[in-house]
Coordinates of C-alpha atoms in Angstrom, one line a residue:
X24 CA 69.1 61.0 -31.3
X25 CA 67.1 63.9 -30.5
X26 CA 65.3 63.8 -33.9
X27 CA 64.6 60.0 -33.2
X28 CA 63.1 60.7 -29.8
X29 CA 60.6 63.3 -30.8
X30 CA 59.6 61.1 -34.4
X31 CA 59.2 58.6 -31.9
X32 CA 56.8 60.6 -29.6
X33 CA 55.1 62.1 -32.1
X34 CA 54.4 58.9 -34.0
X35 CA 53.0 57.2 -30.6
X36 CA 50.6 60.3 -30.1
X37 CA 49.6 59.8 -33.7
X38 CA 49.0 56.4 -33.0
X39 CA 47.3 56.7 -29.6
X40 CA 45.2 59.4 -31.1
X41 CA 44.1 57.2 -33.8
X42 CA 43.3 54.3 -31.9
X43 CA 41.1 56.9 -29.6
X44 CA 39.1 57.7 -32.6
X45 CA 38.9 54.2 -33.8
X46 CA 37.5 53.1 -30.4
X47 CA 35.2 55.9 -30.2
X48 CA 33.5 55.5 -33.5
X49 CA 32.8 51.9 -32.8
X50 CA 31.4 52.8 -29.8
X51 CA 29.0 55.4 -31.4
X52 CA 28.4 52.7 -33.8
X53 CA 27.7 49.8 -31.5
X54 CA 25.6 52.3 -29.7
X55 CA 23.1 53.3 -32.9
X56 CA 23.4 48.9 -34.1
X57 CA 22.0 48.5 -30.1
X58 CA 19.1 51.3 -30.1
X59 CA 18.1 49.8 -33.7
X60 CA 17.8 46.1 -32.2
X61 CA 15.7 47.9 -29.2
X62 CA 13.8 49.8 -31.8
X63 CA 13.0 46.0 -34.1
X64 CA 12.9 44.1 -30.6
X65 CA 10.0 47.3 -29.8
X66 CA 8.6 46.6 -32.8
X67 CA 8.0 42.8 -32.8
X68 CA 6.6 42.9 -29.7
X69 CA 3.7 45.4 -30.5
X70 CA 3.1 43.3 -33.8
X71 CA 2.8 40.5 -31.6
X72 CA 0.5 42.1 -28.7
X73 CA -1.7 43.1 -31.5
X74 CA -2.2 40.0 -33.4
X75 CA -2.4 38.5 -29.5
X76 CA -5.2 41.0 -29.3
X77 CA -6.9 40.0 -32.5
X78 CA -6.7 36.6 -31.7
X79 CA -8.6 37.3 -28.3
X80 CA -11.8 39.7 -30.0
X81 CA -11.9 37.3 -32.3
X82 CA -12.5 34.4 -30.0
X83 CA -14.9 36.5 -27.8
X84 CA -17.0 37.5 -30.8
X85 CA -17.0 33.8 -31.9
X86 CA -18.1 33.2 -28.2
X87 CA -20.7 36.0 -27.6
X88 CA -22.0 34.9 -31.0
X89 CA -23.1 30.9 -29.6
X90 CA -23.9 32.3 -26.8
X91 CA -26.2 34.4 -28.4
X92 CA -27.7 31.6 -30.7
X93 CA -27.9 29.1 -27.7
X94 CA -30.2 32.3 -25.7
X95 CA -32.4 32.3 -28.6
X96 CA -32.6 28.8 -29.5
X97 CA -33.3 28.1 -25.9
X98 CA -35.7 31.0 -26.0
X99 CA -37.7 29.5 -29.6
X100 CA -38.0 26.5 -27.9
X101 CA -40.0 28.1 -25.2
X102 CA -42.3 30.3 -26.7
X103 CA -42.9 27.3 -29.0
X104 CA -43.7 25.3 -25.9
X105 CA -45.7 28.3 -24.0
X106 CA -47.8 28.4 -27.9
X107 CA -48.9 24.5 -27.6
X108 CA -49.6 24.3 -24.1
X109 CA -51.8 27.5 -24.9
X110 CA -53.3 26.0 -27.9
X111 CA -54.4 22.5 -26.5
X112 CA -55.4 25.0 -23.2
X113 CA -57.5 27.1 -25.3
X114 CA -58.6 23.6 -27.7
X115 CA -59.8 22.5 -23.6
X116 CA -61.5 25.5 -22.7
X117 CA -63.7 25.6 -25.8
X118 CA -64.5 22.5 -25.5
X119 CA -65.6 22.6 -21.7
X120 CA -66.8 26.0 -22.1
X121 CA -69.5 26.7 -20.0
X122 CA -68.5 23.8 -17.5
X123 CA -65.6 25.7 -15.7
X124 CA -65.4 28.9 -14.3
X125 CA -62.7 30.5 -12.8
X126 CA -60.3 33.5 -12.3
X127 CA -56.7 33.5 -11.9
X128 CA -54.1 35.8 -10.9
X129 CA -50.5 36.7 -12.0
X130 CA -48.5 37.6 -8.8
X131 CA -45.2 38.8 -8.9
X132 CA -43.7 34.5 -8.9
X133 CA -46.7 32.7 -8.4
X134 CA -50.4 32.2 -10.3
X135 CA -53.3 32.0 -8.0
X136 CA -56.1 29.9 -9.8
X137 CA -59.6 30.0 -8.5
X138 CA -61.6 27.2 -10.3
X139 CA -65.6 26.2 -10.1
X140 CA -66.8 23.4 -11.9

């Protein structure tokens, strides 16, 4: 009986002892599967922030570009404008020359004309 009693308590130690190291090596193995999910989460999410971020210069480039080529479309249209109005103005002085004397003057928002026919 005494045999029996300590095979007994000496098998339950053996089992207790290998159920303790069972448990703990899943642990340490749950543990390393849970930082490698934070690690591909981690990673997933900088992929997406930098294709988010590509996305974005790439729109604003697209936008600075029209931008750009509406200011200097807008910009052609008014020196083309500022060269016909100084054409047919220069076409009228030449052929009123000598009929009109003036002076003018730029200010710093205004033109001051001073005309004598």
């Amino acid at each position: 009986k005494a045999a029996i009693k300590i095979q007994s308590w000496w098998r339950g130690n053996m089992v207790r002892w290998t159920l303790l190291h069972v448990a703990l090596r899943a642990w340490v193995i749950q543990c390393w599967w849970r930082s490698m999910q934070a690690k591909m989460l981690e990673q997933r999410r900088r992929l997406a922030l930098r294709l988010y971020t590509c996305q974005e210069w790439a729109v604003v480039k697209v936008l600075a570009q029209v931008r750009m080529w509406q200011a200097r479309r807008r910009f052609l249209q008014v020196y083309q404008a500022a060269c016909i109005i100084q054409s047919h103005w220069r076409w009228h002085a030449s052929q009123t020359r000598g009929l009109i004397q003036g002076r003018y003057e730029v200010r710093a928002s205004q033109l001051e004309l001073d005309i004598e026919i």
